[in-house]
Amino acid sequence: MAAPLVLVLVVAVTVRAALFRSSLAEFISERVEVVSPLSSWKRVVEGLSLLDLGVSPYSGAVFHETPLIIYLFHFLIDYAELVFMITDALTAIALYFAIQDFNKVVFKKQKLLLELDQYAPDVAELIRTPMEMRYIPLKVALFYLLNPYTILSCVAKSTCAINNTLIAFFILTTIKGSAFLSAIFLALATYQSLYPLTLFVPGLLYLLQTRHINPNSAAAVHTCENEEQSLLDLFLGVCHDVCGKPSGNHLPLLLPSQLLGFHPRSLWLYINVFFYTIPLAIKLKEHPIFFMFIQIAVIAIFKSYPTVGDVALYMAFFPVWNHLYRFLRNIFVLTCIIIVCSLLFPVLWHLWIYAGSANSNFFYAITLTFNVGQILLISDYFYAFLRREYYLTHGLYLTAKDGTEAMLVLK
Amino acid sequence: MGLLSDPVRRRALARLVLRLNAPLCVLSYVAGIAWFLALVFPPLTQRTYMSENAMGSTMVEEQFAGGDRARAFARDFAAHRKKSGALPVAWLERTMRSVGLEVYTQSFSRKLPFPDETHERYMVSGTNVYGILRAPRAASTESLVLTVPCGSDSTNSQAVGLLLALAAHFRGQIYWAKDIVFLVTEHDLLGTEAWLEAYHDVNVTGMQSSPLQGRAGAIQAAVALELSSDVVTSLDVAVEGLNGQLPNLDLLNLFQTFCQKGGLLCTLQGKLQPEDWTSLDGPLQGLQTLLLMVLRQASGRPHGSHGLFLRYRVEALTLRGINSFRQYKYDLVAVGKALEGMFRKLNHLLERLHQSFFLYLLPGLSRFVSIGLYMPAVGFLLLVLGLKALELWMQLHEAGMGLEEPGGAPGPSVPLPPSQGVGLASLVAPLLISQAMGLALYVLPVLGQHVATQHFPVAEAEAVVLTLLAIYAAGLALPHNTHRTQAPDRGWMALKLVALIYLALQLGCIALTNFSLGFLLATTMVPTAALAKPHGPRTLYAALLVLTSPAATLLGSLFLWRELQEAPLSLAEGWQLFLAALAQGVLEHHTYGALLFPLLSLGLYPCWLLFWNVLFWK
């Protein structure tokens, strides 16, 4: 399985290297969908030169990166292109191994539930087989590396790619069961953009549950509570340590942002990310990784200053939920909406900024449509997941009381 | 969310889309066309009105009386021009200086990608002359431009004369708050492009030019003037610019106001405006004007040197003096007064023209249709593609999934992925081949002109056009699908689905930037795109598809264009004009950055080839 992964990596790096060398690179790095004031490479360079001049990069209102990023690039500025290609590759590799392990866990859990006779008798076609699960990790890597959004984000040297890597490593270490490392990566990701804080809940749920499955579970349950406490302490400790330093993580509301959060009217959406965590935690407490996927998507949709790099991260998870495909209802329409919007961004931006014939409302409308499309897509996945779970326990062919075919209605 | 999640309503909707697909498509197409035709009737066309306050309420009194002076300048200019054979730069400089302007020149040169046979030029070099009238009442932060393009085929001597006379008159006034640039360009649009690029210090078309020595402020508005006779019967105004860009409607309103004030007869697209919009005749005449505007805008060519200003966000229009057989004629004083009035009002501007519409269609000079009202026309046409795509998707989905989720519980069926995988793999070859053809169409003609001239007895320009046509036709003969799938129907359906979405996307994007082009292409391409399938009367479909291909649309547009101008073409003439239009299209892409050629060759032609593949799917 390693050979195809290497091949995908080689293709991905080639595409990126070719784009870095082309004249498109500059155009892409100016695109407002790809870089935001928080993740723009131009600003990193600005911060670095301020630092070189002995001026605090934070004295102006231009630089919003964290001190760690600026020190990282202080040494690596000449190899920036390489760094961004490597971060992308690392993200893909981390996701690859994470999903590989996750699939094993899913399969084990399914086997256990089958043995315990928890499933309804007629759900054979919903049971997942190792054959169909075999290529999922590779597909995840492929989806991440060759997603146009990721490529654009990498070519623009958006620091969002680094955040993605940290989140990917957080997922990997969580699935591997290492509470310490997962806390560190989550703290680092949170340090950079605050929103990954919400991933703490699914991460914790997952770590707790993998312990529950262990054979000697009686003891495990007991120790788990302690572990939970210590993990939380550790996490907060790391978080405090890292965040305690002067951070550029204040949210500047100075410049028009992209995608959502552009229009002043949508300011209230900025805190929206945090609203979903608790309800999702209650509904999906059995399925922390799906919860994590939904939460990452929610972050990408509702964060302030979102870019396509954020979108790319949750899109990489689509192959993991391949088995939900038959339950997705609007995938065609929603895919079309997302493609159409992605193409209309530059067109309407051109009309607004260059041609001057359209105004900001045209662009705002399309960002709103893009987000509505994403929201519907995620709720489609959510609903499909719930339906599959329902069918698994209640049987695929339900009949209502009067003997006709029953239907599930989401209310 | 109800519609998307409630299974009962979803099923009803799905059934509606599947069963009534054909009638819905026809209805939607007819609605689109009908909507467009209805645009000329009063509830949809509105009267134009001045939105800009600074130009609305204040009255100005025009005092220009330099008719004789203008004619004298024009005579001198024509004589000097005849003597030197090119733009009389020295004379212009001298004269401009004598009327009190700051005079500068700018030389430029440009090698065209291949010889331009229509204008007979290849290696172009020339000189622009411009004089700046410094505003006495403000710092040089803003400016207005009056430009006269001089080319080989358009002498424009009277325009230069009027420009100089106006400059002399303006020089004596004290109320100017914006610098006024009087610009005479050589090689008409090439000179304008060189000057604009140098003025804004950019180089987008590979023009070599000397930097400008003198500058005024940010250009707020520009008027281009074309006059070749001492008297005019009417003034024709052109608004369509590069890539279908239009100036702010207020500029046109301004022109119209002064035409009315001075009693000048003015026309749009060479057509007088109908007076009576309540009966049927008025709107029908308006429809003619509207169609002419749509064709012009769709061509994406700059119709006059104002078209190049628009790219730099300078509102601009071209005024053309027409001298026809009408009895009542106006002399240069009347035209000069109109121009003086326009410049004085523009001088009042406090900010850029932005109040009025930028996206509009004009069925008459005093009537317009705004974007909100004309967009549904193209929306209905694109809906056809959407409906067809939805139907195909449902059919594909059902084939793999059994019935479409009866009541939320999926019927017994085999899982979709294997068959879908084959479907996707078989799409790669046609997609890549057609896209490669498009790329060849875009790159090869200009790149391979020397090879062609060495091996065939043709000139470069001919070689380019013939290579274009050859590659275009060769695309039809290419091997199509290579895969032989178990379910052959799925193959073409998947390809058609992709092609439909691709077409809808392109047309949508085009219609947003250049409505006319999008609408024209949608009108022709949508019906056959919806019809194309490998069963049924294939020859008929093939004929229809060829007739609606982008090149055929261009040919058809040329005939329609001349028909509407009441100068019908014969077939041979039409063909000649078609070849010339192809060459012009390629040239304009390389010289001014017009986007029609790359759009057609890289976007619509490959997409059209996909439908051709669908038709001949084995």
PDB file of C-alpha atoms in Angstrom, chain B residues 268-472:
ATOM      1  CA  LEU B 268     -27.623  54.291 -31.623  1.00  0.00           C
ATOM      2  CA  GLN B 269     -26.321  51.425 -33.739  1.00  0.00           C
ATOM      3  CA  GLY B 270     -27.081  53.680 -36.711  1.00  0.00           C
ATOM      4  CA  LYS B 271     -30.780  53.558 -35.864  1.00  0.00           C
ATOM      5  CA  LEU B 272     -32.980  56.438 -34.910  1.00  0.00           C
ATOM      6  CA  GLN B 273     -34.908  55.890 -31.785  1.00  0.00           C
ATOM      7  CA  PRO B 274     -38.594  55.117 -32.153  1.00  0.00           C
ATOM      8  CA  GLU B 275     -40.819  57.812 -30.719  1.00  0.00           C
ATOM      9  CA  ASP B 276     -43.871  55.797 -29.917  1.00  0.00           C
ATOM     10  CA  TRP B 277     -43.316  52.905 -27.526  1.00  0.00           C
ATOM     11  CA  THR B 278     -46.989  52.211 -26.943  1.00  0.00           C
ATOM     12  CA  SER B 279     -47.836  50.756 -30.331  1.00  0.00           C
ATOM     13  CA  LEU B 280     -46.135  47.695 -31.778  1.00  0.00           C
ATOM     14  CA  ASP B 281     -43.887  49.546 -34.237  1.00  0.00           C
ATOM     15  CA  GLY B 282     -41.771  51.266 -31.621  1.00  0.00           C
ATOM     16  CA  PRO B 283     -40.779  48.127 -29.738  1.00  0.00           C
ATOM     17  CA  LEU B 284     -40.147  46.263 -32.991  1.00  0.00           C
ATOM     18  CA  GLN B 285     -37.744  48.966 -34.083  1.00  0.00           C
ATOM     19  CA  GLY B 286     -36.267  48.850 -30.591  1.00  0.00           C
ATOM     20  CA  LEU B 287     -35.784  45.115 -30.980  1.00  0.00           C
ATOM     21  CA  GLN B 288     -33.686  45.724 -34.068  1.00  0.00           C
ATOM     22  CA  THR B 289     -31.464  48.143 -32.162  1.00  0.00           C
ATOM     23  CA  LEU B 290     -31.315  45.750 -29.226  1.00  0.00           C
ATOM     24  CA  LEU B 291     -30.262  42.842 -31.417  1.00  0.00           C
ATOM     25  CA  LEU B 292     -27.583  44.960 -33.051  1.00  0.00           C
ATOM     26  CA  MET B 293     -26.301  45.914 -29.634  1.00  0.00           C
ATOM     27  CA  VAL B 294     -26.329  42.277 -28.516  1.00  0.00           C
ATOM     28  CA  LEU B 295     -24.347  41.230 -31.582  1.00  0.00           C
ATOM     29  CA  ARG B 296     -21.846  44.034 -31.135  1.00  0.00           C
ATOM     30  CA  GLN B 297     -21.401  43.416 -27.448  1.00  0.00           C
ATOM     31  CA  ALA B 298     -21.092  39.689 -27.988  1.00  0.00           C
ATOM     32  CA  SER B 299     -18.248  40.207 -30.441  1.00  0.00           C
ATOM     33  CA  GLY B 300     -16.184  41.582 -27.565  1.00  0.00           C
ATOM     34  CA  ARG B 301     -14.408  43.982 -29.915  1.00  0.00           C
ATOM     35  CA  PRO B 302     -13.823  47.552 -28.900  1.00  0.00           C
ATOM     36  CA  HIS B 303     -16.143  49.483 -31.223  1.00  0.00           C
ATOM     37  CA  GLY B 304     -14.169  52.644 -31.235  1.00  0.00           C
ATOM     38  CA  SER B 305     -11.188  53.730 -29.243  1.00  0.00           C
ATOM     39  CA  HIS B 306     -13.349  54.357 -26.155  1.00  0.00           C
ATOM     40  CA  GLY B 307     -13.545  50.580 -25.785  1.00  0.00           C
ATOM     41  CA  LEU B 308      -9.983  50.399 -24.538  1.00  0.00           C
ATOM     42  CA  PHE B 309     -10.507  53.060 -21.881  1.00  0.00           C
ATOM     43  CA  LEU B 310     -13.155  50.949 -20.188  1.00  0.00           C
ATOM     44  CA  ARG B 311     -10.594  48.350 -19.150  1.00  0.00           C
ATOM     45  CA  TYR B 312      -8.878  51.001 -17.057  1.00  0.00           C
ATOM     46  CA  ARG B 313     -12.175  51.869 -15.416  1.00  0.00           C
ATOM     47  CA  VAL B 314     -12.497  55.086 -17.326  1.00  0.00           C
ATOM     48  CA  GLU B 315     -16.038  55.711 -18.483  1.00  0.00           C
ATOM     49  CA  ALA B 316     -15.879  56.417 -22.181  1.00  0.00           C
ATOM     50  CA  LEU B 317     -17.889  56.519 -25.382  1.00  0.00           C
ATOM     51  CA  THR B 318     -17.282  57.180 -29.023  1.00  0.00           C
ATOM     52  CA  LEU B 319     -19.178  59.781 -31.042  1.00  0.00           C
ATOM     53  CA  ARG B 320     -19.232  59.325 -34.790  1.00  0.00           C
ATOM     54  CA  GLY B 321     -20.361  62.051 -37.138  1.00  0.00           C
ATOM     55  CA  ILE B 322     -22.543  60.619 -39.884  1.00  0.00           C
ATOM     56  CA  ASN B 323     -23.052  62.485 -43.118  1.00  0.00           C
ATOM     57  CA  SER B 324     -25.889  60.876 -45.013  1.00  0.00           C
ATOM     58  CA  PHE B 325     -28.514  62.068 -47.459  1.00  0.00           C
ATOM     59  CA  ARG B 326     -30.720  63.688 -44.922  1.00  0.00           C
ATOM     60  CA  GLN B 327     -31.724  67.231 -45.712  1.00  0.00           C
ATOM     61  CA  TYR B 328     -30.975  68.960 -42.457  1.00  0.00           C
ATOM     62  CA  LYS B 329     -27.285  69.215 -41.675  1.00  0.00           C
ATOM     63  CA  TYR B 330     -25.395  70.492 -38.669  1.00  0.00           C
ATOM     64  CA  ASP B 331     -22.038  72.180 -38.801  1.00  0.00           C
ATOM     65  CA  LEU B 332     -19.080  71.672 -36.480  1.00  0.00           C
ATOM     66  CA  VAL B 333     -20.332  74.364 -34.095  1.00  0.00           C
ATOM     67  CA  ALA B 334     -23.325  72.240 -33.116  1.00  0.00           C
ATOM     68  CA  VAL B 335     -21.102  69.211 -32.454  1.00  0.00           C
ATOM     69  CA  GLY B 336     -18.596  71.390 -30.616  1.00  0.00           C
ATOM     70  CA  LYS B 337     -21.339  72.831 -28.405  1.00  0.00           C
ATOM     71  CA  ALA B 338     -22.542  69.374 -27.480  1.00  0.00           C
ATOM     72  CA  LEU B 339     -18.987  68.372 -26.581  1.00  0.00           C
ATOM     73  CA  GLU B 340     -18.425  71.558 -24.631  1.00  0.00           C
ATOM     74  CA  GLY B 341     -21.583  70.951 -22.651  1.00  0.00           C
ATOM     75  CA  MET B 342     -20.573  67.379 -21.891  1.00  0.00           C
ATOM     76  CA  PHE B 343     -17.131  68.402 -20.722  1.00  0.00           C
ATOM     77  CA  ARG B 344     -18.482  71.163 -18.549  1.00  0.00           C
ATOM     78  CA  LYS B 345     -20.864  68.793 -16.846  1.00  0.00           C
ATOM     79  CA  LEU B 346     -18.148  66.179 -16.441  1.00  0.00           C
ATOM     80  CA  ASN B 347     -16.067  68.931 -14.936  1.00  0.00           C
ATOM     81  CA  HIS B 348     -18.670  69.174 -12.175  1.00  0.00           C
ATOM     82  CA  LEU B 349     -18.186  65.570 -11.115  1.00  0.00           C
ATOM     83  CA  LEU B 350     -17.223  65.173  -7.482  1.00  0.00           C
ATOM     84  CA  GLU B 351     -16.550  61.456  -7.653  1.00  0.00           C
ATOM     85  CA  ARG B 352     -16.301  58.784 -10.291  1.00  0.00           C
ATOM     86  CA  LEU B 353     -19.387  58.050 -12.302  1.00  0.00           C
ATOM     87  CA  HIS B 354     -20.922  55.255 -10.310  1.00  0.00           C
ATOM     88  CA  GLN B 355     -24.526  56.154  -9.596  1.00  0.00           C
ATOM     89  CA  SER B 356     -26.112  54.740 -12.685  1.00  0.00           C
ATOM     90  CA  PHE B 357     -26.081  51.317 -14.314  1.00  0.00           C
ATOM     91  CA  PHE B 358     -23.043  49.526 -15.666  1.00  0.00           C
ATOM     92  CA  LEU B 359     -24.870  46.458 -16.909  1.00  0.00           C
ATOM     93  CA  TYR B 360     -27.668  47.311 -19.284  1.00  0.00           C
ATOM     94  CA  LEU B 361     -29.048  46.752 -22.746  1.00  0.00           C
ATOM     95  CA  LEU B 362     -30.251  49.557 -24.957  1.00  0.00           C
ATOM     96  CA  PRO B 363     -33.244  49.167 -27.241  1.00  0.00           C
ATOM     97  CA  GLY B 364     -33.102  52.901 -27.877  1.00  0.00           C
ATOM     98  CA  LEU B 365     -31.104  55.883 -26.805  1.00  0.00           C
ATOM     99  CA  SER B 366     -33.525  56.876 -24.084  1.00  0.00           C
ATOM    100  CA  ARG B 367     -34.630  53.396 -23.077  1.00  0.00           C
ATOM    101  CA  PHE B 368     -32.692  50.771 -21.210  1.00  0.00           C
ATOM    102  CA  VAL B 369     -33.115  47.335 -19.671  1.00  0.00           C
ATOM    103  CA  SER B 370     -31.287  46.746 -16.424  1.00  0.00           C
ATOM    104  CA  ILE B 371     -29.504  43.572 -15.429  1.00  0.00           C
ATOM    105  CA  GLY B 372     -32.217  42.330 -13.094  1.00  0.00           C
ATOM    106  CA  LEU B 373     -34.662  42.322 -15.952  1.00  0.00           C
ATOM    107  CA  TYR B 374     -32.578  40.733 -18.679  1.00  0.00           C
ATOM    108  CA  MET B 375     -30.834  38.061 -16.634  1.00  0.00           C
ATOM    109  CA  PRO B 376     -33.924  35.804 -16.374  1.00  0.00           C
ATOM    110  CA  ALA B 377     -33.766  35.309 -20.152  1.00  0.00           C
ATOM    111  CA  VAL B 378     -30.420  33.553 -19.952  1.00  0.00           C
ATOM    112  CA  GLY B 379     -31.479  31.989 -16.651  1.00  0.00           C
ATOM    113  CA  PHE B 380     -34.348  30.191 -18.362  1.00  0.00           C
ATOM    114  CA  LEU B 381     -32.034  28.955 -21.097  1.00  0.00           C
ATOM    115  CA  LEU B 382     -29.548  27.592 -18.568  1.00  0.00           C
ATOM    116  CA  LEU B 383     -32.395  25.973 -16.670  1.00  0.00           C
ATOM    117  CA  VAL B 384     -32.826  23.666 -19.671  1.00  0.00           C
ATOM    118  CA  LEU B 385     -29.299  22.367 -19.128  1.00  0.00           C
ATOM    119  CA  GLY B 386     -29.955  21.997 -15.411  1.00  0.00           C
ATOM    120  CA  LEU B 387     -33.156  20.044 -15.966  1.00  0.00           C
ATOM    121  CA  LYS B 388     -31.497  17.778 -18.495  1.00  0.00           C
ATOM    122  CA  ALA B 389     -28.564  17.169 -16.161  1.00  0.00           C
ATOM    123  CA  LEU B 390     -30.892  16.374 -13.292  1.00  0.00           C
ATOM    124  CA  GLU B 391     -32.804  13.906 -15.428  1.00  0.00           C
ATOM    125  CA  LEU B 392     -29.592  12.181 -16.525  1.00  0.00           C
ATOM    126  CA  TRP B 393     -28.362  12.037 -12.959  1.00  0.00           C
ATOM    127  CA  MET B 394     -31.564  10.435 -11.804  1.00  0.00           C
ATOM    128  CA  GLN B 395     -31.458   7.899 -14.609  1.00  0.00           C
ATOM    129  CA  LEU B 396     -27.836   7.059 -13.849  1.00  0.00           C
ATOM    130  CA  HIS B 397     -28.598   6.879 -10.166  1.00  0.00           C
ATOM    131  CA  GLU B 398     -31.556   4.589 -10.692  1.00  0.00           C
ATOM    132  CA  ALA B 399     -29.634   2.288 -12.975  1.00  0.00           C
ATOM    133  CA  GLY B 400     -27.127   1.723 -10.223  1.00  0.00           C
ATOM    134  CA  MET B 401     -29.355   1.982  -7.216  1.00  0.00           C
ATOM    135  CA  GLY B 402     -32.655   0.436  -8.163  1.00  0.00           C
ATOM    136  CA  LEU B 403     -35.508   2.786  -7.442  1.00  0.00           C
ATOM    137  CA  GLU B 404     -34.626   6.174  -6.101  1.00  0.00           C
ATOM    138  CA  GLU B 405     -34.961   5.460  -2.376  1.00  0.00           C
ATOM    139  CA  PRO B 406     -38.632   4.667  -2.051  1.00  0.00           C
ATOM    140  CA  GLY B 407     -39.588   6.391   1.120  1.00  0.00           C
ATOM    141  CA  GLY B 408     -36.120   6.523   2.551  1.00  0.00           C
ATOM    142  CA  ALA B 409     -35.591   2.751   2.467  1.00  0.00           C
ATOM    143  CA  PRO B 410     -33.353   1.873  -0.466  1.00  0.00           C
ATOM    144  CA  GLY B 411     -34.595  -1.021  -2.531  1.00  0.00           C
ATOM    145  CA  PRO B 412     -32.568  -4.187  -2.899  1.00  0.00           C
ATOM    146  CA  SER B 413     -29.761  -3.396  -5.267  1.00  0.00           C
ATOM    147  CA  VAL B 414     -26.126  -3.887  -5.981  1.00  0.00           C
ATOM    148  CA  PRO B 415     -23.853  -1.155  -4.678  1.00  0.00           C
ATOM    149  CA  LEU B 416     -23.094   1.577  -7.163  1.00  0.00           C
ATOM    150  CA  PRO B 417     -19.352   2.139  -6.999  1.00  0.00           C
ATOM    151  CA  PRO B 418     -18.032  -0.550  -9.435  1.00  0.00           C
ATOM    152  CA  SER B 419     -20.202   0.466 -12.375  1.00  0.00           C
ATOM    153  CA  GLN B 420     -19.693   4.113 -11.565  1.00  0.00           C
ATOM    154  CA  GLY B 421     -15.947   3.639 -11.552  1.00  0.00           C
ATOM    155  CA  VAL B 422     -16.016   2.308 -15.097  1.00  0.00           C
ATOM    156  CA  GLY B 423     -18.222   5.207 -16.133  1.00  0.00           C
ATOM    157  CA  LEU B 424     -15.759   7.738 -14.776  1.00  0.00           C
ATOM    158  CA  ALA B 425     -12.723   6.066 -16.343  1.00  0.00           C
ATOM    159  CA  SER B 426     -14.347   6.102 -19.754  1.00  0.00           C
ATOM    160  CA  LEU B 427     -14.872   9.857 -19.445  1.00  0.00           C
ATOM    161  CA  VAL B 428     -11.228  10.705 -19.060  1.00  0.00           C
ATOM    162  CA  ALA B 429     -10.242  10.008 -22.669  1.00  0.00           C
ATOM    163  CA  PRO B 430     -12.894  12.139 -24.394  1.00  0.00           C
ATOM    164  CA  LEU B 431     -12.414  14.942 -21.890  1.00  0.00           C
ATOM    165  CA  LEU B 432      -8.671  15.022 -22.376  1.00  0.00           C
ATOM    166  CA  ILE B 433      -8.863  14.681 -26.156  1.00  0.00           C
ATOM    167  CA  SER B 434     -11.376  17.484 -26.567  1.00  0.00           C
ATOM    168  CA  GLN B 435      -9.496  19.751 -24.199  1.00  0.00           C
ATOM    169  CA  ALA B 436      -6.270  19.048 -26.107  1.00  0.00           C
ATOM    170  CA  MET B 437      -8.040  19.945 -29.358  1.00  0.00           C
ATOM    171  CA  GLY B 438      -9.078  23.221 -27.809  1.00  0.00           C
ATOM    172  CA  LEU B 439      -5.519  23.920 -26.758  1.00  0.00           C
ATOM    173  CA  ALA B 440      -4.279  23.108 -30.260  1.00  0.00           C
ATOM    174  CA  LEU B 441      -6.891  25.439 -31.701  1.00  0.00           C
ATOM    175  CA  TYR B 442      -5.678  28.190 -29.423  1.00  0.00           C
ATOM    176  CA  VAL B 443      -1.947  27.752 -29.847  1.00  0.00           C
ATOM    177  CA  LEU B 444      -1.204  26.219 -33.232  1.00  0.00           C
ATOM    178  CA  PRO B 445      -2.557  28.735 -35.777  1.00  0.00           C
ATOM    179  CA  VAL B 446      -0.307  31.585 -34.695  1.00  0.00           C
ATOM    180  CA  LEU B 447       2.600  29.355 -33.745  1.00  0.00           C
ATOM    181  CA  GLY B 448       2.528  27.346 -36.931  1.00  0.00           C
ATOM    182  CA  GLN B 449       2.007  30.142 -39.451  1.00  0.00           C
ATOM    183  CA  HIS B 450       5.601  30.039 -40.704  1.00  0.00           C
ATOM    184  CA  VAL B 451       5.521  26.292 -41.176  1.00  0.00           C
ATOM    185  CA  ALA B 452       2.284  26.666 -43.081  1.00  0.00           C
ATOM    186  CA  THR B 453       3.622  29.423 -45.335  1.00  0.00           C
ATOM    187  CA  GLN B 454       6.691  27.358 -46.172  1.00  0.00           C
ATOM    188  CA  HIS B 455       4.722  24.328 -47.253  1.00  0.00           C
ATOM    189  CA  PHE B 456       1.641  25.861 -48.797  1.00  0.00           C
ATOM    190  CA  PRO B 457       1.237  28.774 -51.167  1.00  0.00           C
ATOM    191  CA  VAL B 458      -0.562  31.024 -48.686  1.00  0.00           C
ATOM    192  CA  ALA B 459       0.169  34.262 -46.882  1.00  0.00           C
ATOM    193  CA  GLU B 460       0.585  34.329 -43.112  1.00  0.00           C
ATOM    194  CA  ALA B 461      -2.836  35.738 -42.344  1.00  0.00           C
ATOM    195  CA  GLU B 462      -4.487  33.186 -44.603  1.00  0.00           C
ATOM    196  CA  ALA B 463      -2.402  30.449 -43.059  1.00  0.00           C
ATOM    197  CA  VAL B 464      -3.624  31.345 -39.590  1.00  0.00           C
ATOM    198  CA  VAL B 465      -7.265  31.348 -40.602  1.00  0.00           C
ATOM    199  CA  LEU B 466      -6.992  28.133 -42.615  1.00  0.00           C
ATOM    200  CA  THR B 467      -5.143  26.340 -39.802  1.00  0.00           C
ATOM    201  CA  LEU B 468      -7.885  27.465 -37.463  1.00  0.00           C
ATOM    202  CA  LEU B 469     -10.554  26.005 -39.688  1.00  0.00           C
ATOM    203  CA  ALA B 470      -8.570  22.823 -40.298  1.00  0.00           C
ATOM    204  CA  ILE B 471      -8.055  22.129 -36.604  1.00  0.00           C
ATOM    205  CA  TYR B 472     -11.658  22.984 -35.935  1.00  0.00           C
TER     206      TYR B 472
END
